[in-house]
Amino acid sequence: MTTAQKLSFDVQLSDHARTAAERERVLADPGFGQTFTDHMISIDYTEGEGWHDARLMPYGPLSLDPATAVFHYAQELFEGLKAYRQEGGAIASFRPYANAARFNLSAARMAMPELPEETFVESLELLVQTDREWVPTTPGHSLYLRPFMIATQPALGVNYPSRTYRYMVIASPAAAYFGAGRPVSVWLSTEYTRAAPGGTGFAKCGGNYAAAFVAQRQAVEQGCDQVVWLDASEHRYVEEMGGMNLFFVYGDRLLTPALTGTLLPGITRDSILSLASDLGLTAEEGRLSIEEWQSGAESGELTEVFACGTAAVVTPVGSVKGADRAWTIGDGTQGPVTSRIREELVGIQYGSRPDAHSWVHKIC
Ligand code: PLP
Ligand code: COI
């Protein structure tokens, strides 16, 4: 249950924060998710008591009993969003309340407590304000924020969900997830299934990713960057990628797989559905088989395909490979519609384009 009390954060600043020179060394080449800022957020939850002990504290390891539920049964969920350095130096995030809502959607599916949306957003603001020097100034770079929640009860029984939880936020400076504008190659997974009806596909829980690594490794062994997931019953209809949603471009018409419950409701996906009409494109949610994908690409009717997500932003898909088929899309490079959508979205996020949908959330 969401508890209504307003939490106040105890602030414990690090006495071993990195020096400006150390930070600049990291920011010169941040990669993705490798180095973390000086602080983190922690809030505990106890059944009957609600959320308590909200803290901003020095970043560091946790000490947990080996019997802690999350280690055994993966009762866990996470979110991902970014803080962007705007022109002029201010820092803003993008649609954080949408992440807060999805966090609670995932929590409900995982039998975990909801966190008040205000507390979620406040926790991000406090961490970003404290570690603001870690928000990169390099164009295209950002500070990736990773809120997550784990089941903390030290007990091995599975007759009831954990009665205690911890919510945390960590932050990591990030460059492009893939080289900016570099088309990715994808592997169609017909051997494995990511999510089935009634399962956890729509939730952002760690278990979905744990189950995906074997197929992602197979994709890499096949010389591809990413795995594409297909529906569970026929392995025929396109769902999404390992950490991104997909859009198919037919001239000035966009098609993205509908949210059937087995794929993640991406916030970038939702934003692009709205941006399409701003850009004079039509956008629809529907269903696309791998045969339609291949024949559309081969006839030229399907002009571009791109993947989208917080980490990947908007990334062109250049080529597709499956167990018994392979094809390229267009000439295998980034197409004009993908470029326009990417520029518009990134422009809003970094404050160089008008924010007609009020998506930008100023932090400091
Ligand atoms: N699909 C999966 C499986 C993801 O992990 C992500 C990343 O968050 C997305 C889609 C895209 O979601 P969003 O645009 O909210 O980042
Ligand atoms: C994100 O874009 O935030 C994601 O969650 C992708 C990630 C799993 C690397």
Coordinates of C-alpha atoms and ligand atoms in Angstrom, one line a residue:
M1 CA 0.0 0.0 0.0
T2 CA 1.1 3.5 -0.7
T3 CA 1.7 5.4 2.6
A4 CA 0.7 9.0 2.6
Q5 CA 3.2 10.3 5.1
K6 CA 5.7 12.9 3.9
L7 CA 9.2 11.5 4.4
S8 CA 12.1 13.8 5.2
F9 CA 15.5 12.7 4.1
D10 CA 18.4 12.5 6.5
V11 CA 21.5 13.8 4.6
Q12 CA 24.9 12.2 5.2
L13 CA 27.5 13.7 2.9
S14 CA 30.4 11.6 1.8
D15 CA 33.8 12.4 3.4
H16 CA 35.6 10.6 0.6
A17 CA 33.9 12.2 -2.5
R18 CA 36.1 12.1 -5.6
T19 CA 38.2 15.2 -6.4
A20 CA 37.3 17.4 -9.3
A21 CA 40.2 16.0 -11.2
E22 CA 39.1 12.4 -10.6
R23 CA 35.6 13.2 -11.6
E24 CA 36.8 14.9 -14.8
R25 CA 38.8 11.8 -15.7
V26 CA 35.6 9.7 -15.5
L27 CA 33.5 12.2 -17.3
A28 CA 36.0 12.3 -20.2
D29 CA 35.0 8.8 -21.1
P30 CA 32.1 7.6 -19.0
G31 CA 30.9 4.5 -21.0
F32 CA 27.6 3.2 -19.6
G33 CA 26.9 2.2 -16.1
Q34 CA 30.5 1.7 -15.0
T35 CA 31.2 4.5 -12.5
F36 CA 28.8 5.8 -9.9
T37 CA 28.5 9.2 -8.2
D38 CA 29.5 10.0 -4.6
H39 CA 26.1 9.5 -3.1
M40 CA 23.0 7.2 -3.1
I41 CA 19.4 7.2 -1.8
S42 CA 18.0 4.6 0.5
I43 CA 14.5 4.2 2.0
D44 CA 13.3 1.2 4.0
Y45 CA 9.8 -0.2 4.1
T46 CA 8.3 -2.4 6.8
E47 CA 4.8 -3.9 6.5
G48 CA 2.5 -2.2 9.0
E49 CA 4.9 0.8 9.3
G50 CA 5.3 1.9 5.7
W51 CA 8.3 3.8 4.3
H52 CA 10.9 5.0 6.8
D53 CA 14.6 5.9 7.3
A54 CA 14.8 8.0 4.1
R55 CA 18.5 8.8 3.6
L56 CA 20.9 10.4 1.2
M57 CA 24.2 8.7 2.0
P58 CA 27.7 8.1 0.7
Y59 CA 27.7 5.6 -2.2
G60 CA 29.0 2.2 -1.0
P61 CA 28.4 -1.5 -0.6
L62 CA 25.4 -2.9 1.2
S63 CA 25.6 -5.5 4.0
L64 CA 22.8 -8.0 3.7
D65 CA 22.1 -11.4 5.3
P66 CA 22.8 -14.2 2.8
A67 CA 19.2 -15.4 3.3
T68 CA 17.8 -12.0 2.1
A69 CA 14.8 -12.8 -0.2
V70 CA 16.0 -10.9 -3.2
F71 CA 19.1 -13.2 -3.6
H72 CA 16.9 -16.3 -3.8
Y73 CA 13.6 -15.3 -5.4
A74 CA 14.5 -12.2 -7.3
Q75 CA 11.7 -10.1 -5.8
E76 CA 13.2 -6.9 -7.3
L77 CA 12.3 -4.1 -9.7
F78 CA 14.1 -1.1 -11.2
E79 CA 13.7 2.0 -13.3
G80 CA 15.9 4.0 -15.6
L81 CA 15.9 7.7 -16.5
K82 CA 18.4 10.4 -17.1
A83 CA 19.3 13.9 -15.9
Y84 CA 20.4 16.2 -18.8
R85 CA 22.6 19.3 -18.7
Q86 CA 20.5 21.9 -20.5
E87 CA 21.9 24.7 -22.5
G88 CA 22.8 27.4 -20.0
G89 CA 23.8 24.9 -17.3
A90 CA 20.5 24.0 -15.6
I91 CA 19.8 20.3 -15.0
A92 CA 16.5 18.6 -15.9
S93 CA 15.1 15.1 -16.2
F94 CA 12.5 13.8 -18.6
R95 CA 9.0 12.7 -17.6
P96 CA 10.1 11.4 -14.1
Y97 CA 6.4 11.0 -13.0
A98 CA 6.0 8.5 -15.9
N99 CA 8.9 6.4 -14.4
A100 CA 7.3 6.8 -10.9
A101 CA 4.0 5.4 -12.3
R102 CA 5.7 2.5 -14.0
F103 CA 7.7 1.8 -10.9
N104 CA 4.4 1.3 -9.1
L105 CA 3.0 -0.8 -11.9
S106 CA 6.0 -3.1 -11.6
A107 CA 5.6 -3.0 -7.8
A108 CA 2.0 -4.2 -7.9
R109 CA 3.0 -7.1 -10.2
M110 CA 5.8 -8.1 -8.0
A111 CA 3.7 -8.0 -4.8
M112 CA 5.9 -5.1 -3.5
P113 CA 4.8 -1.9 -1.9
E114 CA 4.2 1.2 -4.0
L115 CA 6.2 4.3 -3.4
P116 CA 4.4 7.7 -3.4
E117 CA 5.2 9.3 -6.8
E118 CA 6.3 12.5 -5.0
T119 CA 8.8 10.6 -2.9
F120 CA 10.2 8.9 -6.0
V121 CA 10.7 12.2 -7.8
E122 CA 12.0 13.9 -4.6
S123 CA 14.6 11.2 -4.2
L124 CA 15.9 11.8 -7.7
E125 CA 16.0 15.5 -7.2
L126 CA 18.0 15.2 -4.0
L127 CA 20.6 12.8 -5.5
V128 CA 21.0 14.9 -8.6
Q129 CA 21.2 18.2 -6.7
T130 CA 23.8 16.7 -4.4
D131 CA 25.9 15.1 -7.2
R132 CA 25.2 17.8 -9.8
E133 CA 28.9 18.1 -10.7
W134 CA 28.6 14.6 -12.1
V135 CA 26.0 15.6 -14.8
P136 CA 28.1 15.6 -17.9
T137 CA 28.5 18.8 -20.0
T138 CA 29.5 16.8 -23.2
P139 CA 26.7 17.0 -25.7
G140 CA 24.8 13.7 -25.8
H141 CA 26.1 12.6 -22.5
S142 CA 23.9 12.5 -19.4
L143 CA 23.6 11.2 -15.8
Y144 CA 21.7 7.9 -15.8
L145 CA 19.6 7.4 -12.7
R146 CA 18.8 3.9 -11.6
P147 CA 16.1 3.7 -8.9
F148 CA 15.4 0.1 -7.7
M149 CA 13.7 -1.8 -5.0
I150 CA 14.7 -5.2 -3.4
A151 CA 12.9 -7.6 -1.0
T152 CA 15.0 -7.5 2.2
Q153 CA 13.4 -10.1 4.5
P154 CA 16.0 -12.7 5.5
A155 CA 13.7 -15.8 5.1
L156 CA 13.6 -18.7 2.6
G157 CA 9.9 -19.5 2.8
V158 CA 7.8 -18.7 -0.3
N159 CA 4.4 -18.8 1.4
Y160 CA 4.1 -15.0 1.5
P161 CA 6.0 -12.0 -0.1
S162 CA 8.7 -10.4 1.9
R163 CA 7.5 -8.1 4.6
T164 CA 10.4 -5.6 4.3
Y165 CA 11.9 -3.8 1.3
R166 CA 14.6 -1.3 0.4
Y167 CA 14.2 1.4 -2.3
M168 CA 17.5 2.9 -3.6
V169 CA 18.7 5.2 -6.3
I170 CA 22.2 5.2 -7.7
A171 CA 23.5 7.5 -10.5
S172 CA 26.1 7.0 -13.2
P173 CA 27.4 9.3 -15.9
A174 CA 26.6 7.9 -19.4
A175 CA 27.8 8.3 -22.9
A176 CA 25.9 6.8 -25.9
Y177 CA 24.8 3.2 -25.2
F178 CA 25.7 2.3 -28.7
G179 CA 28.0 4.6 -30.8
A180 CA 25.7 7.5 -31.6
G181 CA 23.9 6.9 -35.0
R182 CA 25.6 3.5 -35.5
P183 CA 23.0 1.1 -36.8
V184 CA 22.6 -2.1 -34.7
S185 CA 22.2 -5.6 -36.0
V186 CA 19.6 -7.8 -34.4
W187 CA 19.1 -11.5 -33.8
L188 CA 15.6 -13.0 -33.9
S189 CA 15.2 -15.3 -30.9
T190 CA 13.0 -18.3 -31.9
E191 CA 14.5 -20.6 -29.3
Y192 CA 13.8 -18.6 -26.1
T193 CA 10.9 -16.6 -24.8
R194 CA 11.2 -13.4 -22.8
A195 CA 7.6 -13.1 -21.6
A196 CA 4.3 -14.9 -21.8
P197 CA 0.7 -13.7 -21.2
G198 CA 0.1 -13.4 -17.5
G199 CA 3.8 -13.2 -16.7
T200 CA 6.0 -10.2 -15.9
G201 CA 6.9 -8.9 -19.4
F202 CA 5.3 -5.4 -18.7
A203 CA 7.1 -5.0 -15.4
K204 CA 10.6 -3.7 -15.1
C205 CA 11.8 -6.5 -12.9
G206 CA 15.3 -8.0 -12.9
G207 CA 14.1 -11.5 -13.6
N208 CA 13.1 -10.5 -17.2
Y209 CA 16.6 -9.5 -17.8
A210 CA 18.2 -12.6 -16.1
A211 CA 16.1 -14.8 -18.4
A212 CA 17.2 -12.8 -21.4
F213 CA 21.0 -13.1 -21.1
V214 CA 21.3 -16.6 -22.7
A215 CA 19.6 -15.2 -25.8
Q216 CA 21.6 -12.0 -25.7
R217 CA 24.8 -14.1 -25.6
Q218 CA 23.5 -16.1 -28.5
A219 CA 22.9 -12.9 -30.4
V220 CA 26.5 -11.8 -29.8
E221 CA 27.8 -15.3 -30.9
Q222 CA 25.8 -14.8 -34.1
G223 CA 27.6 -11.5 -34.7
C224 CA 24.6 -9.4 -33.7
D225 CA 24.3 -6.5 -31.2
Q226 CA 21.0 -7.2 -29.7
V227 CA 18.3 -9.9 -29.4
V228 CA 14.7 -9.3 -30.7
W229 CA 12.0 -11.0 -28.8
L230 CA 9.0 -12.6 -30.5
D231 CA 5.6 -13.6 -29.0
A232 CA 5.7 -16.7 -26.8
S233 CA 3.2 -18.9 -28.5
E234 CA 4.3 -18.8 -32.2
H235 CA 7.7 -17.0 -32.1
R236 CA 6.4 -15.0 -35.0
Y237 CA 5.2 -11.6 -33.9
V238 CA 7.7 -8.9 -33.0
E239 CA 7.6 -7.7 -29.4
E240 CA 10.7 -5.7 -28.4
M241 CA 14.5 -5.8 -27.9
G242 CA 16.6 -6.6 -24.9
G243 CA 16.3 -3.1 -23.5
M244 CA 14.4 -1.1 -26.1
N245 CA 11.1 -0.9 -27.9
L246 CA 10.9 -1.0 -31.7
F247 CA 9.4 1.2 -34.4
F248 CA 8.8 0.3 -38.1
V249 CA 8.8 3.1 -40.6
Y250 CA 6.7 2.9 -43.8
G251 CA 7.5 6.3 -45.4
D252 CA 5.6 8.7 -43.2
R253 CA 3.8 6.0 -41.2
L254 CA 5.2 4.5 -38.0
L255 CA 4.1 1.2 -36.5
T256 CA 5.1 -0.1 -33.1
P257 CA 4.1 -3.4 -31.4
A258 CA 1.0 -2.9 -29.3
L259 CA 1.3 -3.2 -25.5
T260 CA -0.1 -6.7 -25.1
G261 CA 1.2 -7.2 -21.5
T262 CA 4.3 -9.0 -22.6
L263 CA 6.4 -6.0 -23.4
L264 CA 7.7 -3.0 -21.5
P265 CA 5.6 0.1 -21.8
G266 CA 8.6 2.3 -22.7
I267 CA 8.4 6.0 -21.9
T268 CA 10.5 6.8 -25.0
R269 CA 8.0 4.7 -27.1
D270 CA 5.1 6.7 -25.6
S271 CA 6.9 10.0 -26.2
I272 CA 7.6 9.1 -29.9
L273 CA 3.9 8.1 -30.4
S274 CA 3.1 11.7 -29.3
L275 CA 5.9 13.4 -31.3
A276 CA 5.0 11.7 -34.5
S277 CA 2.0 13.9 -35.2
D278 CA 4.1 17.0 -34.2
L279 CA 6.4 16.0 -37.1
G280 CA 3.6 15.3 -39.6
L281 CA 3.9 11.5 -39.3
T282 CA 1.2 9.1 -38.4
A283 CA 1.8 6.5 -35.7
E284 CA -0.1 3.4 -34.8
E285 CA 0.2 0.4 -32.5
G286 CA -0.3 -3.0 -34.0
R287 CA 1.2 -6.3 -34.8
L288 CA 4.0 -7.2 -37.2
S289 CA 5.2 -10.7 -38.0
I290 CA 8.8 -11.5 -39.0
E291 CA 7.6 -12.5 -42.5
E292 CA 6.0 -9.0 -42.9
W293 CA 9.2 -7.4 -41.5
Q294 CA 11.3 -9.3 -44.1
S295 CA 9.0 -8.9 -47.1
G296 CA 8.5 -5.1 -46.3
A297 CA 12.3 -4.6 -46.1
E298 CA 12.9 -6.6 -49.3
S299 CA 10.1 -4.7 -51.3
G300 CA 11.3 -1.4 -50.0
E301 CA 7.9 -0.5 -48.5
L302 CA 9.4 -0.7 -45.0
T303 CA 11.9 2.1 -45.2
E304 CA 13.5 2.3 -41.7
V305 CA 13.4 0.5 -38.3
F306 CA 14.6 2.0 -35.1
A307 CA 14.9 1.0 -31.5
C308 CA 14.2 3.4 -28.6
G309 CA 14.7 3.6 -24.9
T310 CA 16.2 5.7 -22.2
A311 CA 19.7 4.2 -22.5
A312 CA 19.7 3.7 -26.3
V313 CA 17.7 7.0 -27.1
V314 CA 16.8 6.4 -30.8
T315 CA 19.1 3.8 -32.6
P316 CA 18.7 2.6 -36.2
V317 CA 18.3 -1.1 -36.8
G318 CA 20.4 -1.9 -39.9
S319 CA 20.2 -5.6 -40.3
V320 CA 18.3 -8.7 -39.1
K321 CA 19.4 -12.3 -38.7
G322 CA 17.4 -15.4 -37.7
A323 CA 18.1 -19.1 -37.7
D324 CA 17.2 -19.5 -41.4
R325 CA 17.0 -15.9 -42.7
A326 CA 18.8 -12.6 -42.9
W327 CA 18.0 -9.2 -44.4
T328 CA 19.0 -5.5 -44.3
I329 CA 16.7 -2.5 -43.9
G330 CA 17.1 0.2 -46.6
D331 CA 20.9 0.5 -47.2
G332 CA 21.6 -0.5 -43.6
T333 CA 22.3 3.1 -42.4
Q334 CA 20.3 5.6 -40.3
G335 CA 17.3 6.9 -42.3
P336 CA 15.8 10.4 -42.4
V337 CA 12.7 9.7 -40.2
T338 CA 14.9 8.1 -37.5
S339 CA 17.2 11.1 -37.6
R340 CA 14.3 13.6 -37.3
I341 CA 12.7 11.7 -34.4
R342 CA 16.1 11.4 -32.7
E343 CA 16.9 15.1 -33.1
E344 CA 13.4 16.2 -31.9
L345 CA 13.5 14.0 -28.8
V346 CA 17.1 14.8 -27.9
G347 CA 16.4 18.5 -28.5
I348 CA 13.5 18.5 -26.0
Q349 CA 15.6 16.5 -23.5
Y350 CA 18.5 18.9 -23.7
G351 CA 16.3 22.0 -23.8
S352 CA 17.2 23.2 -27.4
R353 CA 13.7 22.5 -28.8
P354 CA 10.3 23.7 -27.3
D355 CA 8.8 21.4 -24.8
A356 CA 5.2 21.4 -26.1
H357 CA 4.2 18.4 -24.0
S358 CA 5.6 19.7 -20.6
W359 CA 7.9 16.6 -20.4
V360 CA 11.0 18.4 -19.1
H361 CA 11.3 18.4 -15.3
K362 CA 13.7 21.0 -14.1
I363 CA 15.8 19.8 -11.1
C364 CA 18.4 22.6 -10.5
Ligands
PLP1 N1 12.1 -2.5 -23.2 C1 12.9 -2.9 -22.3 C2 13.0 -4.4 -22.1 C3 13.7 -2.0 -21.6 O1 14.5 -2.5 -20.6 C4 13.6 -0.7 -21.8 C5 14.4 0.3 -21.1 O2 14.0 0.9 -20.1 C6 12.7 -0.2 -22.8 C7 11.9 -1.2 -23.5 C8 12.5 1.2 -23.1 O3 11.9 1.9 -22.0 P1 12.1 3.4 -21.7 O4 11.8 4.2 -23.0 O5 11.1 3.8 -20.7 O6 13.5 3.6 -21.3
COI2 C1 17.1 1.8 -19.9 O1 17.1 2.3 -21.0 O2 16.9 2.5 -18.9 C2 17.2 0.4 -19.7 O3 16.6 -0.1 -18.7 C3 18.1 -0.4 -20.5 C4 19.0 -1.1 -19.6 C5 18.5 -2.4 -19.2 C6 20.4 -1.0 -19.9

